[in-house]
Amino acid sequence: DGDYLARYHFVGRTRDTYVVCLGNANADDATAYIAYVIRGVDNTTPLDQTPVGSKATGTNPNCNPIVTQTNNAWVFAFAVSGVRDTSVTAPTGYSTAYSAAGNDTNDITTAGAYIEVATAGTHDPQPYGSWSSGSWYSMTVAFKPYVAPAERRIFITHV
């Protein structure tokens, strides 16, 4: 079993210029990271729904369904496995799988892919493809899109 850590950080007007990723200090453990910069997310409530995670053993990690609350939410499917794969494919309908793999005594592969879900409701990601058998963790995360406030109009009537 590997360790899996999914983190997010919301940034205000002052942008971060870097991110620090750490390993666990065990020379036998491989380390792999992926990072996304997501713009256009609701500033007040960035997460559209509580993230959903799962753990299993086998091939092709399969992220759990998530119920989006908002039309046009962005759903991300993240996965990590204790094997080294360099040709992971995204769940059907998702963006290209961005992945990273570490080769050591204890290998690791991590990947992420996303899709815009037009209509709010239950969304069930398909499994990743081309992934070797091993123990894996997955997480499904939905981000709420930013919606601009309604246009304000001032009407002046001459009396």
XYZ file of N, CA and C in Angstrom:
477
model
N 0.838 -1.191 0.000
C 0.000 0.000 0.000
C 0.876 1.245 0.000
N 0.471 2.199 -0.774
C 1.170 3.478 -0.801
C 0.406 4.504 -0.011
N 0.968 5.667 0.102
C 0.294 6.782 0.743
C -0.284 7.663 -0.344
N -1.441 8.222 -0.072
C -2.122 9.075 -1.036
C -2.576 10.320 -0.314
N -2.197 11.451 -0.827
C -2.588 12.703 -0.217
C -3.146 13.606 -1.309
N -4.368 14.010 -1.153
C -4.982 14.956 -2.089
C -5.188 16.256 -1.329
N -4.650 17.334 -1.865
C -4.765 18.621 -1.201
C -5.211 19.671 -2.197
N -5.838 20.687 -1.683
C -6.160 21.826 -2.524
C -5.860 23.091 -1.749
N -5.647 24.152 -2.497
C -5.305 25.432 -1.907
C -5.972 26.517 -2.752
N -6.822 27.303 -2.145
C -7.498 28.376 -2.865
C -6.733 29.671 -2.657
N -6.510 30.374 -3.749
C -5.672 31.560 -3.738
C -6.528 32.791 -3.988
N -6.246 33.854 -3.264
C -6.948 35.120 -3.457
C -6.246 35.972 -4.499
N -6.266 37.263 -4.292
C -5.669 38.190 -5.258
C -4.149 38.049 -5.351
N -3.496 37.694 -4.250
C -2.051 37.497 -4.265
C -1.780 36.045 -4.635
N -1.222 35.847 -5.790
C -1.000 34.498 -6.317
C 0.265 33.863 -5.739
N 0.197 32.574 -5.501
C 1.390 31.822 -5.124
C 2.246 31.638 -6.370
N 3.547 31.577 -6.182
C 4.438 31.403 -7.325
C 5.058 30.013 -7.367
N 4.832 29.199 -6.333
C 5.374 27.853 -6.316
C 4.585 26.993 -5.336
N 4.798 25.704 -5.416
C 4.195 24.752 -4.488
C 5.299 23.798 -4.037
N 5.259 23.378 -2.784
C 6.268 22.467 -2.248
C 5.644 21.075 -2.100
N 6.299 20.080 -2.673
C 5.862 18.688 -2.560
C 6.953 17.900 -1.867
N 6.571 17.094 -0.908
C 7.550 16.352 -0.125
C 7.339 14.846 -0.262
N 8.386 14.093 -0.032
C 8.293 12.637 0.047
C 8.220 12.230 1.508
N 8.411 10.945 1.774
C 8.304 10.481 3.162
C 9.645 10.111 3.774
N 10.744 10.397 3.108
C 12.108 10.169 3.601
C 12.509 8.700 3.617
N 11.739 7.825 2.995
C 12.129 6.420 2.869
C 12.738 6.240 1.480
N 13.998 5.859 1.422
C 14.714 5.753 0.141
C 14.107 4.707 -0.789
N 13.315 3.767 -0.276
C 12.704 2.735 -1.118
C 11.399 3.181 -1.763
N 10.826 4.266 -1.268
C 9.511 4.702 -1.748
C 9.638 5.714 -2.889
N 9.023 5.396 -4.011
C 8.960 6.336 -5.116
C 7.956 7.430 -4.777
N 8.082 8.574 -5.423
C 7.187 9.699 -5.202
C 6.760 10.255 -6.551
N 5.491 10.623 -6.672
C 4.979 11.212 -7.909
C 3.905 12.230 -7.553
N 3.861 13.317 -8.305
C 2.909 14.385 -8.050
C 2.264 14.846 -9.341
N 1.042 15.336 -9.229
C 0.419 16.110 -10.301
C -0.214 17.327 -9.640
N -0.312 18.407 -10.377
C -0.921 19.624 -9.841
C -1.739 20.293 -10.943
N -2.842 20.882 -10.565
C -3.699 21.624 -11.484
C -3.856 23.042 -10.967
N -3.930 23.987 -11.863
C -4.318 25.355 -11.544
C -5.674 25.543 -12.202
N -6.670 25.814 -11.378
C -8.044 25.904 -11.870
C -8.535 27.332 -11.666
N -8.949 27.955 -12.745
C -9.481 29.319 -12.665
C -10.972 29.287 -12.953
N -11.671 30.318 -12.502
C -13.103 30.405 -12.782
C -13.943 29.626 -11.792
N -13.396 29.405 -10.586
C -14.105 28.674 -9.538
C -14.797 29.679 -8.624
N -15.957 29.319 -8.115
C -16.707 30.166 -7.189
C -15.809 30.546 -6.004
N -15.731 31.843 -5.705
C -14.852 32.315 -4.629
C -15.390 32.011 -3.240
N -16.692 31.919 -3.099
C -17.299 31.702 -1.797
C -17.353 30.230 -1.429
N -17.797 29.399 -2.361
C -17.922 27.963 -2.129
C -17.268 27.225 -3.300
N -15.942 27.057 -3.286
C -15.247 26.460 -4.427
C -15.623 25.003 -4.697
N -15.863 24.247 -3.635
C -16.231 22.839 -3.823
C -17.737 22.736 -4.024
N -18.139 22.126 -5.105
C -19.557 21.968 -5.413
C -20.183 20.886 -4.546
N -19.387 19.946 -4.094
C -19.859 18.807 -3.310
C -18.679 18.297 -2.486
N -18.960 17.598 -1.403
C -17.892 16.981 -0.621
C -17.187 15.929 -1.474
N -15.843 15.959 -1.552
C -15.121 14.954 -2.342
C -15.419 13.536 -1.856
N -15.353 12.578 -2.782
C -15.666 11.184 -2.496
C -14.430 10.338 -2.806
N -14.005 9.524 -1.846
C -12.821 8.696 -2.050
C -13.122 7.218 -1.946
N -12.209 6.407 -2.473
C -12.359 4.956 -2.376
C -10.986 4.298 -2.443
N -10.940 3.030 -2.050
C -9.715 2.249 -2.070
C -10.071 0.834 -2.501
N -9.219 0.240 -3.335
C -9.441 -1.141 -3.772
C -8.126 -1.705 -4.295
N -8.165 -2.937 -4.739
C -7.020 -3.585 -5.374
C -7.490 -4.153 -6.695
N -6.676 -3.999 -7.730
C -7.011 -4.507 -9.049
C -6.440 -3.590 -10.103
N -6.958 -3.694 -11.301
C -6.507 -2.817 -12.373
C -7.462 -1.647 -12.509
N -7.040 -0.643 -13.212
C -7.867 0.483 -13.629
C -8.699 1.102 -12.511
N -8.106 1.991 -11.723
C -8.855 2.657 -10.655
C -10.166 3.248 -11.176
N -11.189 3.140 -10.343
C -12.526 3.604 -10.706
C -13.008 4.564 -9.625
N -13.046 5.843 -9.949
C -13.477 6.865 -8.994
C -14.981 6.740 -8.730
N -15.368 7.022 -7.499
C -16.773 6.925 -7.096
C -17.631 7.991 -7.759
N -18.936 7.719 -7.869
C -19.872 8.735 -8.363
C -19.915 9.932 -7.408
N -20.268 11.076 -7.956
C -20.438 12.284 -7.152
C -21.715 12.971 -7.643
N -22.429 13.604 -6.727
C -23.662 14.308 -7.093
C -23.343 15.801 -7.144
N -23.266 16.351 -8.353
C -22.999 17.781 -8.477
C -24.267 18.561 -8.149
N -24.069 19.755 -7.595
C -25.186 20.606 -7.198
C -25.436 21.728 -8.196
N -24.446 21.975 -9.053
C -24.467 23.140 -9.932
C -24.246 22.719 -11.378
N -25.006 23.302 -12.288
C -24.751 23.065 -13.714
C -23.348 23.553 -14.064
N -22.705 22.864 -14.995
C -21.373 23.207 -15.493
C -20.269 23.068 -14.454
N -20.479 22.222 -13.450
C -19.427 21.947 -12.470
C -18.288 21.180 -13.156
N -17.088 21.403 -12.668
C -15.928 20.670 -13.163
C -15.672 19.498 -12.225
N -15.710 18.277 -12.755
C -15.476 17.072 -11.952
C -14.089 16.535 -12.294
N -13.296 16.323 -11.258
C -11.952 15.780 -11.404
C -11.925 14.365 -10.837
N -11.288 13.464 -11.566
C -11.092 12.085 -11.114
C -9.597 11.909 -10.860
N -9.226 11.696 -9.607
C -7.830 11.507 -9.224
C -7.616 10.065 -8.781
N -6.442 9.522 -9.072
C -6.134 8.146 -8.647
C -4.636 7.998 -8.412
N -4.299 7.051 -7.569
C -2.899 6.707 -7.307
C -2.826 5.208 -7.059
N -1.732 4.586 -7.487
C -1.585 3.146 -7.325
C -0.137 2.801 -7.013
N 0.052 1.688 -6.319
C 1.380 1.228 -5.940
C 2.070 0.442 -7.040
N 1.909 0.859 -8.281
C 2.588 0.250 -9.437
C 3.147 1.389 -10.296
N 4.031 1.047 -11.212
C 4.570 2.070 -12.119
C 3.989 1.862 -13.507
N 3.167 2.827 -13.936
C 2.575 2.798 -15.269
C 2.901 4.105 -15.964
N 3.250 4.023 -17.240
C 3.589 5.235 -17.979
C 2.623 5.506 -19.123
N 1.575 4.701 -19.249
C 0.630 4.913 -20.360
C -0.819 4.873 -19.889
N -1.088 5.508 -18.766
C -2.433 5.554 -18.196
C -3.359 6.343 -19.125
N -4.582 5.854 -19.326
C -5.562 6.587 -20.119
C -6.702 7.062 -19.225
N -7.265 8.210 -19.584
C -8.309 8.859 -18.786
C -9.629 8.097 -18.855
N -10.498 8.306 -17.858
C -11.850 7.767 -17.956
C -12.536 8.283 -19.222
N -13.425 7.498 -19.789
C -14.136 7.866 -21.012
C -14.803 9.230 -20.867
N -14.584 10.108 -21.854
C -15.193 11.423 -21.867
C -14.407 12.489 -21.129
N -13.380 12.098 -20.406
C -12.570 13.039 -19.639
C -11.427 13.577 -20.483
N -10.793 14.649 -19.973
C -9.603 15.195 -20.610
C -8.513 14.125 -20.629
N -7.448 14.414 -21.311
C -6.279 13.534 -21.283
C -5.865 13.315 -19.835
N -5.488 12.105 -19.488
C -5.015 11.823 -18.131
C -3.623 12.408 -17.966
N -3.480 13.320 -17.023
C -2.159 13.828 -16.677
C -1.642 12.908 -15.589
N -0.503 12.290 -15.832
C -0.021 11.310 -14.869
C 1.471 11.472 -14.632
N 1.899 10.892 -13.531
C 3.312 10.855 -13.176
C 3.570 9.510 -12.517
N 4.756 8.970 -12.741
C 5.101 7.672 -12.161
C 6.489 7.750 -11.548
N 6.649 7.040 -10.451
C 7.946 6.966 -9.789
C 8.417 5.526 -9.772
N 9.687 5.328 -10.094
C 10.254 3.988 -10.186
C 11.253 3.787 -9.058
N 10.911 2.894 -8.131
C 11.788 2.583 -7.016
C 11.401 1.212 -6.486
N 11.894 0.826 -5.334
C 11.504 -0.462 -4.749
C 9.988 -0.525 -4.592
N 9.408 0.565 -4.112
C 7.955 0.691 -3.976
C 7.486 1.724 -4.996
N 7.043 1.249 -6.152
C 6.645 2.130 -7.254
C 5.354 2.876 -6.947
N 5.087 3.890 -7.782
C 3.855 4.654 -7.640
C 3.475 5.271 -8.985
N 2.179 5.374 -9.221
C 1.634 6.126 -10.358
C 0.472 6.950 -9.835
N 0.401 8.195 -10.271
C -0.723 9.047 -9.908
C -1.249 9.713 -11.171
N -2.541 9.980 -11.208
C -3.139 10.573 -12.403
C -4.348 11.414 -12.031
N -4.680 12.332 -12.919
C -5.869 13.164 -12.766
C -6.438 13.486 -14.136
N -7.739 13.594 -14.210
C -8.422 13.965 -15.450
C -9.704 14.692 -15.045
N -10.277 15.457 -15.960
C -11.456 16.247 -15.599
C -12.450 16.317 -16.746
N -13.673 16.715 -16.375
C -14.760 16.883 -17.342
C -15.695 17.966 -16.814
N -16.294 18.728 -17.715
C -17.332 19.680 -17.318
C -18.669 18.969 -17.424
N -19.438 18.975 -16.324
C -20.733 18.297 -16.286
C -21.816 19.357 -16.473
N -22.452 19.344 -17.636
C -23.390 20.403 -18.024
C -24.597 20.502 -17.099
N -25.173 19.363 -16.725
C -26.394 19.368 -15.920
C -26.115 18.754 -14.557
N -26.476 19.472 -13.494
C -26.261 18.993 -12.127
C -26.964 17.661 -11.912
N -26.353 16.801 -11.102
C -26.918 15.491 -10.800
C -25.809 14.489 -10.580
N -26.170 13.217 -10.558
C -25.181 12.167 -10.309
C -24.282 11.985 -11.527
N -22.991 12.024 -11.274
C -22.000 11.784 -12.335
C -21.105 10.641 -11.876
N -21.006 9.608 -12.693
C -20.233 8.415 -12.349
C -19.077 8.250 -13.338
N -17.856 8.622 -12.928
C -16.712 8.474 -13.831
C -16.477 7.011 -14.198
N -16.095 6.781 -15.434
C -15.697 5.444 -15.867
C -14.304 5.164 -15.323
N -13.878 3.893 -15.299
C -12.536 3.579 -14.788
C -11.434 4.152 -15.689
N -10.273 4.352 -15.098
C -9.077 4.665 -15.877
C -8.754 3.446 -16.724
N -7.975 3.635 -17.773
C -7.572 2.521 -18.624
C -6.069 2.314 -18.602
N -5.640 1.145 -19.037
C -4.220 0.799 -19.188
C -3.433 0.923 -17.891
N -4.024 0.482 -16.802
C -3.371 0.590 -15.496
C -3.095 -0.824 -15.000
N -1.886 -1.093 -14.550
C -1.528 -2.427 -14.057
C -2.196 -2.697 -12.715
N -2.243 -3.958 -12.330
C -2.900 -4.356 -11.093
C -2.074 -3.952 -9.877
N -2.763 -3.449 -8.875
C -2.131 -3.065 -7.621
C -3.178 -2.442 -6.721
N -2.784 -2.114 -5.496
C -3.721 -1.426 -4.616
C -3.801 0.023 -5.076
N -4.995 0.588 -5.045
C -5.167 1.962 -5.494
C -6.154 2.730 -4.625
N -6.007 4.037 -4.688
C -6.907 4.973 -4.035
C -7.441 5.905 -5.119
N -8.652 6.388 -4.935
C -9.187 7.358 -5.886
C -9.977 8.430 -5.145
N -10.142 9.565 -5.817
C -10.937 10.638 -5.249
C -11.636 11.380 -6.387
N -12.925 11.629 -6.192
C -13.706 12.405 -7.141
C -14.020 13.748 -6.487
N -13.691 14.828 -7.185
C -13.865 16.172 -6.637
C -14.641 17.015 -7.648
N -15.633 17.769 -7.176
C -16.409 18.658 -8.048
C -16.184 20.100 -7.615
N -15.836 20.942 -8.584
C -15.639 22.366 -8.328
C -16.804 23.160 -8.908
N -17.278 24.116 -8.113
C -18.395 24.958 -8.526
C -17.860 26.102 -9.387
N -18.464 26.316 -10.558
C -17.991 27.407 -11.412
C -18.414 28.772 -10.867
N -17.592 29.757 -11.154
C -17.921 31.135 -10.801
C -19.031 31.619 -11.727
N -20.037 32.246 -11.152
C -21.115 32.832 -11.945
C -21.126 34.320 -11.624
N -20.970 35.134 -12.641
C -20.940 36.585 -12.444
C -22.280 37.065 -11.908
N -22.255 38.068 -11.023
C -23.522 38.611 -10.524
C -24.351 39.172 -11.674
N -25.640 39.166 -11.468
C -26.537 39.703 -12.507
C -26.157 41.150 -12.798
N -26.291 41.508 -14.046
C -25.951 42.870 -14.449
C -26.856 43.854 -13.716
N -26.255 44.903 -13.197
C -27.035 45.925 -12.504
C -27.332 47.041 -13.481
N -28.580 47.465 -13.485
C -28.989 48.552 -14.369
C -29.633 49.646 -13.535
N -29.329 50.812 -13.911
C -29.968 51.969 -13.258
C -30.896 52.592 -14.282
N -32.145 52.713 -13.913
C -33.121 53.322 -14.813
C -33.469 54.702 -14.257
N -33.356 55.686 -15.093
C -33.683 57.038 -14.677
C -34.914 57.459 -15.449
N -35.895 57.935 -14.695
C -37.139 58.393 -15.343
C -37.250 59.884 -15.130
N -37.552 60.566 -16.195
C -37.732 62.033 -16.097
C -39.190 62.306 -15.771
N -39.367 63.084 -14.735
C -40.715 63.417 -14.328
C -41.036 64.836 -14.727
